[in-house]
Coordinates of C-alpha atoms in Angstrom, one line a residue:
Chain A
M1 CA -21.4 -13.9 -26.0
G2 CA -23.6 -17.0 -26.5
V3 CA -22.8 -20.1 -28.5
V4 CA -24.4 -18.6 -31.6
G5 CA -22.4 -15.4 -31.3
T6 CA -19.2 -17.4 -31.0
W7 CA -20.1 -19.4 -34.2
V8 CA -21.0 -16.2 -36.1
R9 CA -17.7 -14.7 -35.0
V10 CA -15.6 -17.7 -36.1
G11 CA -17.7 -18.0 -39.4
V12 CA -17.0 -14.3 -40.3
G13 CA -13.3 -14.9 -39.4
V14 CA -13.1 -17.9 -41.7
L15 CA -14.9 -16.0 -44.5
L16 CA -12.5 -13.1 -44.2
G17 CA -9.7 -15.6 -44.1
A18 CA -10.8 -17.0 -47.4
V19 CA -10.8 -13.6 -49.0
T20 CA -7.4 -12.7 -47.6
G21 CA -6.2 -16.2 -48.7
L22 CA -7.2 -15.3 -52.3
V23 CA -5.4 -11.9 -52.0
E24 CA -2.3 -13.6 -50.6
L25 CA -2.2 -16.1 -53.4
V26 CA -2.4 -13.3 -56.0
Y27 CA 0.3 -11.4 -54.1
L28 CA 2.6 -14.4 -54.0
I29 CA 2.2 -14.9 -57.8
W30 CA 2.9 -11.2 -58.4
A31 CA 6.0 -11.5 -56.1
G32 CA 7.2 -14.5 -58.2
I33 CA 6.7 -12.5 -61.4
I34 CA 8.8 -9.5 -60.2
L35 CA 11.4 -11.7 -58.6
I36 CA 12.3 -13.7 -61.7
P37 CA 13.7 -10.8 -63.9
A38 CA 15.4 -9.2 -60.8
W39 CA 17.1 -12.4 -59.7
P40 CA 20.4 -12.3 -61.8
Q41 CA 21.5 -8.9 -60.4
P42 CA 22.2 -8.9 -56.6
R43 CA 21.2 -5.2 -56.3
T44 CA 17.9 -5.5 -58.1
R45 CA 17.3 -8.8 -56.3
R46 CA 17.8 -7.2 -52.9
A47 CA 15.4 -4.3 -53.8
A48 CA 12.7 -6.7 -55.0
V49 CA 13.0 -8.9 -52.0
Q50 CA 12.7 -5.9 -49.7
R51 CA 9.6 -4.8 -51.6
I52 CA 8.0 -8.2 -51.3
Q53 CA 8.9 -8.5 -47.7
A54 CA 7.3 -5.1 -46.9
G55 CA 4.1 -6.1 -48.6
A56 CA 4.1 -9.4 -46.9
R57 CA 4.4 -7.7 -43.6
N58 CA 1.4 -5.6 -44.3
L59 CA -0.6 -8.6 -45.2
A60 CA 0.6 -10.5 -42.1
E61 CA -0.5 -7.5 -40.0
V62 CA -4.0 -7.7 -41.6
E63 CA -4.0 -11.4 -40.6
R64 CA -2.9 -10.5 -37.1
W65 CA -5.8 -8.1 -36.7
R66 CA -8.2 -10.7 -38.1
L67 CA -7.0 -13.5 -35.8
A68 CA -7.2 -11.2 -32.8
A69 CA -10.6 -9.9 -33.7
F70 CA -12.4 -13.1 -34.7
L71 CA -10.4 -16.1 -33.5
R72 CA -9.1 -14.7 -30.2
A73 CA -5.5 -15.3 -31.0
E74 CA -3.1 -12.6 -29.9
N75 CA 0.3 -12.5 -31.7
A76 CA 3.3 -10.3 -31.4
S77 CA 4.3 -7.8 -34.1
D78 CA 8.1 -8.2 -33.9
Y79 CA 8.6 -10.7 -36.7
T80 CA 10.8 -10.2 -39.7
G81 CA 9.7 -9.6 -43.3
A82 CA 11.2 -13.0 -44.2
R83 CA 9.1 -14.7 -41.6
A84 CA 6.1 -12.9 -43.0
V85 CA 6.7 -14.3 -46.5
E86 CA 7.1 -17.8 -45.1
Y87 CA 3.9 -17.4 -43.3
L88 CA 2.0 -16.3 -46.4
L89 CA 3.4 -19.2 -48.4
L90 CA 1.4 -21.5 -46.2
R91 CA -1.4 -19.3 -45.0
W92 CA -3.1 -18.7 -48.4
A93 CA -3.8 -22.4 -48.7
V94 CA -5.4 -22.5 -45.2
G95 CA -7.5 -19.5 -46.1
L96 CA -8.8 -21.1 -49.3
L97 CA -9.5 -24.4 -47.5
G98 CA -11.6 -22.4 -45.0
G99 CA -13.4 -20.9 -48.0
L100 CA -14.2 -24.4 -49.3
V101 CA -15.6 -25.5 -45.9
L102 CA -17.7 -22.3 -45.9
L103 CA -19.0 -23.1 -49.4
L104 CA -19.8 -26.7 -48.3
F105 CA -21.8 -25.3 -45.4
L106 CA -23.7 -23.0 -47.7
Y107 CA -24.3 -25.8 -50.2
G108 CA -25.5 -28.1 -47.3
A109 CA -27.8 -25.4 -46.0
A110 CA -29.3 -24.9 -49.5
V111 CA -29.9 -28.6 -50.0
G112 CA -31.4 -28.8 -46.5
V113 CA -33.9 -26.1 -47.4
I114 CA -34.9 -27.9 -50.6
W115 CA -35.3 -31.2 -48.8
T116 CA -37.3 -29.7 -46.1
F117 CA -39.6 -28.0 -48.6
E118 CA -40.0 -31.3 -50.4
A119 CA -40.8 -33.1 -47.1
F120 CA -43.5 -30.6 -46.2
T121 CA -45.1 -30.6 -49.7
G122 CA -45.3 -34.4 -49.5
Q123 CA -42.8 -35.2 -52.3
S124 CA -40.7 -37.6 -50.3
T125 CA -41.2 -40.9 -48.6
L126 CA -40.5 -41.5 -44.9
L127 CA -37.5 -43.6 -45.7
L128 CA -36.1 -40.8 -47.8
I129 CA -36.7 -38.2 -45.0
V130 CA -34.9 -40.4 -42.4
S131 CA -31.9 -40.9 -44.6
Q132 CA -31.8 -37.2 -45.4
V133 CA -31.9 -36.2 -41.8
L134 CA -29.1 -38.7 -41.0
L135 CA -27.0 -37.4 -43.9
S136 CA -27.6 -33.8 -42.9
A137 CA -26.5 -34.5 -39.3
V138 CA -23.3 -36.2 -40.4
L139 CA -22.5 -33.4 -42.9
L140 CA -23.2 -30.7 -40.3
F141 CA -20.9 -32.5 -37.9
L142 CA -18.1 -32.6 -40.5
I143 CA -18.6 -28.9 -41.3
V144 CA -18.4 -27.9 -37.7
Q145 CA -15.2 -30.0 -37.3
G146 CA -13.9 -28.3 -40.4
F147 CA -14.4 -24.9 -38.9
I148 CA -12.8 -25.9 -35.7
G149 CA -9.9 -27.4 -37.6
I150 CA -9.4 -24.4 -39.8
A151 CA -9.4 -22.1 -36.7
A152 CA -6.9 -24.3 -35.0
V153 CA -4.6 -24.4 -38.0
E154 CA -4.8 -20.6 -38.4
R155 CA -3.8 -20.1 -34.8
R156 CA -0.9 -22.5 -34.9
L157 CA 0.5 -21.1 -38.1
A158 CA 0.3 -17.6 -36.8
R159 CA 1.9 -18.6 -33.4
H160 CA 4.6 -20.5 -35.2
F161 CA 5.6 -17.7 -37.7
L162 CA 4.5 -14.5 -36.0
G163 CA 5.3 -15.0 -32.3
P164 CA 5.0 -13.8 -29.6
S165 CA 8.8 -14.1 -29.9
T166 CA 10.9 -15.1 -27.0
R167 CA 12.1 -11.6 -26.6
E168 CA 8.6 -10.2 -26.5
V169 CA 7.7 -12.8 -23.8
L170 CA 10.7 -11.9 -21.8
E171 CA 10.1 -8.2 -22.1
R172 CA 6.5 -8.6 -20.9
R173 CA 7.7 -10.7 -18.0
I174 CA 10.3 -8.1 -17.1
T175 CA 7.7 -5.3 -17.1
E176 CA 5.5 -7.5 -14.9
L177 CA 8.4 -8.2 -12.5
S178 CA 9.6 -4.6 -12.2
T179 CA 6.0 -3.5 -11.5
S180 CA 5.5 -6.1 -8.9
R181 CA 8.9 -5.5 -7.4
A182 CA 8.1 -1.8 -7.0
G183 CA 4.8 -2.9 -5.5
V184 CA 6.4 -5.2 -3.0
V185 CA 8.7 -2.4 -1.8
A186 CA 5.8 -0.1 -1.4
A187 CA 3.8 -2.7 0.4
V188 CA 6.7 -3.4 2.8
D189 CA 7.0 0.3 3.5
A190 CA 3.3 0.6 4.2
E191 CA 3.5 -2.4 6.5
R192 CA 6.4 -0.9 8.4
R193 CA 4.5 2.4 8.8
R194 CA 1.6 0.5 10.2
I195 CA 3.8 -1.4 12.7
E196 CA 5.4 1.9 13.8
R197 CA 2.0 3.4 14.3
D198 CA 0.9 0.2 16.2
I199 CA 3.8 0.5 18.5
H200 CA 3.5 4.2 19.2
D201 CA -0.3 4.5 19.4
G202 CA -0.7 1.3 21.4
V203 CA 2.1 0.0 23.4
Q204 CA 4.0 3.2 24.0
Q205 CA 0.9 5.2 25.1
R206 CA 0.1 2.4 27.6
L207 CA 3.7 2.4 28.9
V208 CA 3.6 6.2 29.4
A209 CA 0.2 5.8 31.1
L210 CA 1.7 3.1 33.3
G211 CA 4.7 5.4 34.2
M212 CA 2.2 8.1 35.1
L213 CA 0.3 5.8 37.3
L214 CA 3.4 4.8 39.2
G215 CA 4.6 8.4 39.3
R216 CA 1.3 9.4 40.9
A217 CA 1.5 6.5 43.3
R218 CA 4.9 7.7 44.5
R219 CA 3.5 11.1 45.1
A220 CA 0.3 10.0 46.8
P221 CA 0.0 9.3 50.5
D222 CA -2.4 6.4 50.0
N223 CA -1.3 4.6 46.9
S224 CA -2.7 1.1 47.1
E225 CA -5.4 1.9 44.6
L226 CA -3.0 3.5 42.1
I227 CA -0.6 0.5 42.4
A228 CA -3.5 -1.9 41.7
Q229 CA -4.4 0.1 38.6
A230 CA -0.7 0.1 37.5
H231 CA -0.6 -3.7 38.0
E232 CA -3.7 -4.1 35.8
E233 CA -2.2 -1.8 33.2
T234 CA 0.9 -4.1 32.8
Q235 CA -1.5 -6.9 31.9
H236 CA -3.0 -4.6 29.2
I237 CA 0.4 -3.7 27.9
L238 CA 1.4 -7.4 27.6
D239 CA -1.8 -8.1 25.6
E240 CA -1.2 -5.1 23.4
L241 CA 2.4 -6.2 22.8
R242 CA 1.3 -9.7 21.9
D243 CA -1.2 -8.2 19.4
V244 CA 1.3 -5.9 17.8
A245 CA 3.8 -8.7 17.4
W246 CA 1.0 -10.9 15.9
R247 CA 0.0 -8.2 13.5
A248 CA 3.5 -7.7 12.4
Y249 CA 3.9 -11.4 11.7
P250 CA 1.8 -14.2 12.9
A251 CA 4.3 -16.7 14.3
A252 CA 1.7 -19.5 14.3
L253 CA 1.9 -19.4 10.5
D254 CA 5.4 -20.9 10.5
N255 CA 4.9 -23.4 13.3
L256 CA 1.3 -24.5 12.8
G257 CA 0.5 -23.6 9.3
L258 CA -2.1 -21.6 7.4
H259 CA -5.2 -23.4 8.8
E260 CA -4.3 -22.8 12.4
A261 CA -3.4 -19.2 11.7
L262 CA -6.8 -18.6 9.9
L263 CA -8.7 -20.2 12.8
R264 CA -7.0 -17.7 15.0
V265 CA -8.0 -14.9 12.7
A266 CA -11.6 -16.1 12.9
E267 CA -11.5 -16.2 16.7
R268 CA -10.1 -12.7 17.0
A269 CA -12.4 -11.1 14.4
G270 CA -15.2 -10.0 16.6
I271 CA -17.7 -11.0 14.0
R272 CA -18.9 -14.4 12.8
V273 CA -16.4 -16.0 10.4
R274 CA -17.2 -19.2 8.6
L275 CA -14.0 -20.8 7.5
R276 CA -14.0 -23.6 4.9
Y277 CA -10.5 -24.9 4.5
E278 CA -9.9 -27.6 1.9
L279 CA -6.2 -27.9 1.4
A280 CA -4.7 -31.4 1.5
E281 CA -1.2 -30.2 2.1
R282 CA 0.7 -27.1 3.2
P283 CA 1.3 -24.6 0.4
P284 CA 4.8 -23.0 0.0
S285 CA 5.6 -20.5 2.7
A286 CA 5.4 -17.3 0.6
V287 CA 1.9 -18.4 -0.7
E288 CA 0.8 -19.2 2.8
T289 CA 1.8 -15.7 4.0
A290 CA 0.1 -14.0 1.1
A291 CA -3.1 -16.0 1.7
Y292 CA -3.0 -15.3 5.4
F293 CA -2.7 -11.5 5.0
V294 CA -5.5 -11.5 2.3
V295 CA -7.9 -13.2 4.8
S296 CA -6.9 -11.2 7.9
E297 CA -7.0 -7.8 6.1
A298 CA -10.3 -8.7 4.4
V299 CA -11.9 -9.9 7.7
T300 CA -10.6 -6.8 9.5
N301 CA -12.1 -4.5 6.8
A302 CA -15.4 -6.4 6.9
A303 CA -15.7 -5.9 10.6
K304 CA -14.3 -2.3 10.7
H305 CA -15.5 -0.6 7.6
A306 CA -18.3 -2.7 6.0
Y307 CA -20.3 -3.3 9.3
A308 CA -20.7 -6.9 8.3
Q309 CA -22.5 -9.5 10.4
E310 CA -20.8 -12.5 8.9
V311 CA -17.8 -13.3 6.7
T312 CA -17.4 -16.5 4.7
V313 CA -13.8 -17.5 4.0
D314 CA -13.1 -20.3 1.5
V315 CA -9.6 -21.7 1.0
T316 CA -9.6 -24.2 -1.8
Q317 CA -7.1 -25.6 -4.3
A318 CA -7.5 -26.6 -7.9
D319 CA -4.2 -26.1 -9.7
R320 CA -3.9 -22.8 -7.9
L321 CA -4.7 -21.9 -4.3
V322 CA -7.9 -19.9 -4.3
V323 CA -8.8 -17.7 -1.3
R324 CA -12.3 -16.2 -1.4
V325 CA -13.6 -13.9 1.3
R326 CA -17.2 -12.8 1.1
D327 CA -19.0 -10.5 3.6
D328 CA -22.6 -9.3 4.0
G329 CA -21.6 -5.7 4.7
V330 CA -22.4 -2.4 3.0
G331 CA -19.9 -2.8 0.1
G332 CA -18.3 0.1 -1.7
A333 CA -14.8 -0.9 -0.8
D334 CA -12.2 1.0 -2.7
P335 CA -9.6 -1.3 -4.4
G336 CA -7.3 1.7 -4.6
G337 CA -7.3 2.2 -0.8
S338 CA -4.1 1.5 1.1
G339 CA -5.2 -1.8 2.6
L340 CA -6.6 -3.4 -0.5
S341 CA -3.9 -2.1 -2.9
G342 CA -1.3 -3.4 -0.4
L343 CA -3.0 -6.8 -0.7
A344 CA -3.1 -6.6 -4.5
R345 CA 0.7 -5.9 -4.5
R346 CA 1.4 -8.8 -2.1
V347 CA -0.6 -11.1 -4.3
A348 CA 1.1 -9.8 -7.5
A349 CA 4.5 -10.5 -5.9
V350 CA 3.8 -14.2 -5.8
D351 CA 2.4 -14.0 -9.4
G352 CA -1.2 -14.3 -8.3
E353 CA -4.4 -12.6 -9.3
F354 CA -6.4 -10.4 -7.0
T355 CA -9.9 -9.2 -7.6
V356 CA -12.2 -7.0 -5.5
D357 CA -15.9 -6.9 -6.2
S358 CA -17.7 -4.5 -3.9
P359 CA -20.8 -2.8 -5.2
V360 CA -22.4 -0.2 -3.0
G361 CA -24.8 -2.0 -0.8
G362 CA -22.7 -5.1 -0.8
P363 CA -21.8 -7.9 -0.7
T364 CA -18.0 -7.5 -1.0
V365 CA -16.2 -10.5 -2.5
I366 CA -12.4 -10.6 -2.5
V367 CA -10.7 -13.4 -4.4
A368 CA -7.0 -14.1 -4.6
E369 CA -5.7 -16.9 -6.8
L370 CA -2.2 -17.9 -5.9
P371 CA 0.0 -20.3 -8.0
C372 CA 1.7 -22.9 -5.9
V373 CA 4.9 -23.6 -7.7
Chain B
M1 CA -3.2 26.7 36.9
R2 CA -5.9 26.4 34.3
V3 CA -4.8 23.8 31.8
T4 CA -6.2 22.6 28.4
L5 CA -5.1 19.1 27.2
A6 CA -5.0 17.8 23.6
E7 CA -4.1 14.2 23.3
D8 CA -5.8 11.6 21.1
S9 CA -5.1 8.6 23.3
T10 CA -8.1 8.4 25.7
L11 CA -6.0 6.4 28.1
L12 CA -3.3 9.1 28.4
R13 CA -5.7 11.9 28.4
E14 CA -7.6 10.5 31.4
G15 CA -4.3 9.8 33.2
L16 CA -3.2 13.4 32.6
V17 CA -6.5 14.8 33.8
R18 CA -6.3 12.8 37.0
L19 CA -2.6 13.7 37.6
L20 CA -3.2 17.4 37.1
A21 CA -6.3 17.3 39.3
E22 CA -4.3 15.6 42.1
E23 CA -1.7 18.3 41.8
G24 CA -4.3 21.0 42.2
H25 CA -4.4 22.3 38.6
E26 CA -7.7 22.8 36.9
V27 CA -8.2 21.0 33.6
V28 CA -10.7 23.3 31.8
A29 CA -10.8 21.2 28.6
A30 CA -9.4 17.8 27.4
V31 CA -9.8 17.2 23.7
G32 CA -8.5 14.7 21.0
D33 CA -7.6 16.8 18.0
G34 CA -6.2 20.1 16.8
D35 CA -9.4 21.9 15.8
A36 CA -11.1 21.1 19.0
L37 CA -8.0 22.4 20.8
L38 CA -8.2 25.8 19.1
A39 CA -11.9 26.0 19.8
A40 CA -11.2 25.2 23.5
V41 CA -8.4 27.8 23.8
A42 CA -10.6 30.4 22.2
A43 CA -13.4 29.7 24.6
E44 CA -11.4 29.2 27.8
Q45 CA -8.2 31.1 27.6
P46 CA -6.2 28.7 29.8
D47 CA -2.8 29.5 31.4
V48 CA -1.2 26.6 29.6
V49 CA -1.9 24.1 26.9
V50 CA -0.4 20.6 26.7
V51 CA -0.5 19.2 23.2
D52 CA 0.6 16.0 21.5
V53 CA 2.2 16.5 18.1
R54 CA 0.6 13.4 16.4
M55 CA -3.1 13.7 16.3
P56 CA -5.9 12.8 13.9
P57 CA -6.7 13.0 11.1
T58 CA -3.3 12.5 9.6
H59 CA -1.2 11.6 12.6
T60 CA 1.7 13.7 11.5
D61 CA 2.1 17.2 13.0
E62 CA -1.4 18.5 13.6
G63 CA -0.6 19.2 17.2
L64 CA 2.4 21.2 16.4
R65 CA 0.5 23.3 13.8
A66 CA -2.2 23.9 16.4
A67 CA 0.5 24.9 18.9
L68 CA 2.0 27.4 16.4
R69 CA -1.4 28.9 15.8
I70 CA -2.0 29.3 19.5
R71 CA 1.3 31.0 20.0
E72 CA 0.5 33.4 17.2
R73 CA -3.1 34.3 18.2
W74 CA -2.9 34.0 22.0
P75 CA 0.7 34.9 23.0
G76 CA -0.3 34.9 26.7
V77 CA -1.1 31.1 26.6
G78 CA 1.8 28.8 27.4
V79 CA 2.3 25.9 25.1
L80 CA 3.9 22.6 26.1
V81 CA 4.3 20.3 23.1
L82 CA 4.8 16.6 23.6
S83 CA 6.5 14.7 20.8
Q84 CA 7.1 11.1 19.9
Y85 CA 10.5 11.9 18.6
V86 CA 12.8 14.9 18.9
E87 CA 12.4 17.0 15.8
K88 CA 14.9 19.8 15.6
R89 CA 12.6 21.6 13.1
Y90 CA 9.7 21.6 15.6
A91 CA 11.9 23.0 18.3
V92 CA 13.1 25.8 16.0
D93 CA 9.5 26.5 14.8
L94 CA 8.3 26.8 18.3
L95 CA 11.1 29.2 19.2
T96 CA 10.5 31.7 16.4
G97 CA 8.3 34.6 17.3
H98 CA 8.0 35.7 20.9
P99 CA 10.2 33.8 23.4
E100 CA 7.9 33.2 26.3
G101 CA 5.8 30.3 27.6
V102 CA 7.0 27.5 25.4
G103 CA 8.1 24.0 26.0
Y104 CA 9.0 20.9 24.0
L105 CA 9.2 17.5 25.7
L106 CA 9.5 14.0 24.6
K107 CA 6.2 12.3 25.2
D108 CA 7.8 9.6 27.4
R109 CA 8.9 12.4 29.8
V110 CA 5.3 12.5 31.0
A111 CA 6.0 9.2 32.9
Q112 CA 8.6 11.2 34.9
V113 CA 5.8 12.9 36.7
G114 CA 7.9 15.3 38.7
E115 CA 9.8 16.6 35.7
F116 CA 6.7 16.9 33.7
L117 CA 4.8 18.9 36.3
D118 CA 7.8 21.1 36.8
A119 CA 8.0 21.8 33.1
L120 CA 4.3 22.6 33.0
V121 CA 4.5 25.1 35.8
R122 CA 7.5 26.8 34.1
V123 CA 5.8 27.1 30.8
G124 CA 2.6 28.3 32.4
G125 CA 4.5 30.9 34.2
G126 CA 6.0 32.3 30.9
G127 CA 9.2 30.4 31.2
A128 CA 10.6 27.6 29.1
A129 CA 11.1 23.9 29.3
F130 CA 13.1 21.9 26.8
D131 CA 13.6 18.2 27.0
P132 CA 17.3 17.3 27.8
E133 CA 17.1 15.1 24.6
V134 CA 16.1 18.2 22.5
V135 CA 18.9 20.2 23.9
R136 CA 21.4 17.4 23.4
Q137 CA 20.4 17.2 19.8
L138 CA 20.5 21.0 19.3
L139 CA 24.0 21.0 20.8
A140 CA 25.1 18.1 18.7
R141 CA 23.8 19.4 15.5
T142 CA 24.4 23.1 15.9
T143 CA 25.8 24.9 12.9
H144 CA 27.8 27.1 15.2
A145 CA 30.3 24.4 16.0
D146 CA 33.0 26.9 16.5
P147 CA 31.9 28.9 19.6
I148 CA 30.4 25.7 21.2
S149 CA 33.7 24.0 20.8
R150 CA 35.4 26.8 22.6
L151 CA 33.4 26.0 25.7
T152 CA 34.9 23.9 28.5
E153 CA 33.3 20.7 29.6
R154 CA 31.9 22.3 32.7
E155 CA 30.5 25.3 30.7
R156 CA 28.8 22.8 28.3
T157 CA 27.1 21.1 31.2
V158 CA 25.9 24.4 32.5
L159 CA 24.7 25.4 29.1
D160 CA 22.9 22.1 28.8
H161 CA 21.0 22.7 32.0
M162 CA 20.4 26.3 31.3
A163 CA 18.9 25.5 27.9
Q164 CA 16.4 23.2 29.6
G165 CA 15.1 26.1 31.4
H166 CA 16.7 25.6 34.8
T167 CA 17.6 28.6 37.1
N168 CA 21.1 29.2 38.4
A169 CA 20.0 28.0 41.8
T170 CA 18.8 24.6 40.5
I171 CA 21.8 24.2 38.3
A172 CA 24.0 24.8 41.3
G173 CA 22.1 22.2 43.2
Q174 CA 22.3 19.6 40.4
L175 CA 26.0 20.1 39.8
H176 CA 26.9 20.5 43.5
I177 CA 28.7 23.8 43.0
S178 CA 28.0 27.3 44.4
Q179 CA 25.6 29.6 42.7
S180 CA 28.3 32.2 42.2
A181 CA 30.3 29.6 40.3
V182 CA 27.3 28.9 38.1
E183 CA 26.9 32.6 37.4
K184 CA 30.6 32.8 36.5
H185 CA 30.1 29.9 34.0
V186 CA 27.0 31.5 32.6
N187 CA 28.8 34.8 32.0
A188 CA 31.7 33.0 30.3
I189 CA 29.2 31.2 28.1
F190 CA 27.5 34.4 27.1
D191 CA 30.8 35.9 26.3
K192 CA 32.0 33.0 24.1
L193 CA 28.6 32.6 22.4
D194 CA 28.6 36.3 21.8
L195 CA 25.0 36.8 23.1
S196 CA 23.8 40.1 24.4
H197 CA 22.8 40.2 28.0
V198 CA 19.1 39.9 28.6
T199 CA 17.3 39.6 31.8
G200 CA 14.9 36.8 32.7
Y201 CA 15.7 33.1 32.7
S202 CA 13.4 32.1 29.9
R203 CA 14.9 34.8 27.7
R204 CA 18.4 33.7 28.2
V205 CA 17.4 30.1 27.6
L206 CA 15.6 31.0 24.4
A207 CA 18.4 33.2 23.2
V208 CA 20.8 30.3 23.6
L209 CA 18.4 27.8 22.1
R210 CA 17.6 30.0 19.1
Y211 CA 21.3 30.6 18.6
L212 CA 22.0 26.8 18.7
G213 CA 19.0 26.0 16.5
S214 CA 19.6 28.5 13.8

């Protein structure tokens, strides 16, 4: 969508708005005409009002569609008939005003064509041409401003009268929250499963192996070699245990903060990691944790599944904290896979946005935007 | 004995191979997943198979399913299953069908080298070996609470040892009583549990276990 496309879209929107404005004006006049004789009787009055409101709602729905399609303004549909009538009482005028701006534009364009024709056929003086160009530029500027103004007024009117209402906003938020809450529970369960696996497949196996070594040593006549092996094994077990604990929750995150913890991830990654960390102050702890896990999971994936040589990690902050992890691996990562969907849920839980871009052949770019409030 | 191992942790697999070699057993194959195990058993026909329950690809119960397949297709091969946790259902699954050459141990029991080797020999010889923990759970959860509750404390202890696959002689040694006293307890247990007399230690163990696990 280029600049021209945008202007055509807005232009068509305003043109349609002028047409609907005319229709609305006619409708309101008709409404007045049927309301006057029905007014004295409460019953007939109620019926008339209901008819008018139903029609007004239909017209307002047309406006809603137009605003969504051409002016990029989404509004809710849960407004009352009375609100629709109020909306139309003001809206028709804006529509016609838009029509006038459009006419002015067409008029200006026609005059411009005539002037240009005259300039090329030598019917004007240089002074005249200069003044015409200046005048055209000013007029064009005014017309453009007119369009922008009309579009803005349209959006504001619709937002004011048609919503989204508070209820709709709340409902959306509740849906969002219950989705992310379910996601958080699932993510936590997945984490626990991973930790359980880590403990059994790592630490416990090593402990059983150690027990076997010692058991063999007790049965062997010459056991110094076995005891030496067992001693070495205890060192491995300790390393493994430290790793498992770290993967469950990196304690350094609390004491030393995100930057230190990420440096540690880079050290342990086994591939080259370029870390650019540009936060002036420490983000809130929940955000730090989410950011940490995004980086550590993404780096692990890059090393393990994407066969990457190098990973670039950028942690920056505008109004939101942005974590961007890019690797030069084979791509084709599945956002629905357990690791990445877990990250998506973790990010959603802190109201962030999470995107994975991983075409086959790479590169994979993972971005998480986390609000810091 | 000729042994086939299935264990996905390289570390443990190597350790087991060494241990068994030191004890004079012959490890004819050591593999890391259920399919490879079945292939190895088909090719080698070992005396006994040691199999870990959790193996790739899903790390749930591949090992157990492979063990059940082996018991079905090669009834002569003893199967000793190692499990991370005691699962009553696994024990019951293993006990269905023919009641010889089966064992179910907690994985950690491997560190008790003596007990593990002992169990392996029993299973390889057509006997049974059940982890004390498995037996305890079966006793605790049995649906036949009634007959079990009629047992005396001493009889319960004897049953517990019996269910692990021990002989009267070893039970007598462990409880510091005479063998005839053990036999008396055993007969009392069979009477109370209403089990028909069968010969052979593994049979009696399995009869008791199946009764408890049903």
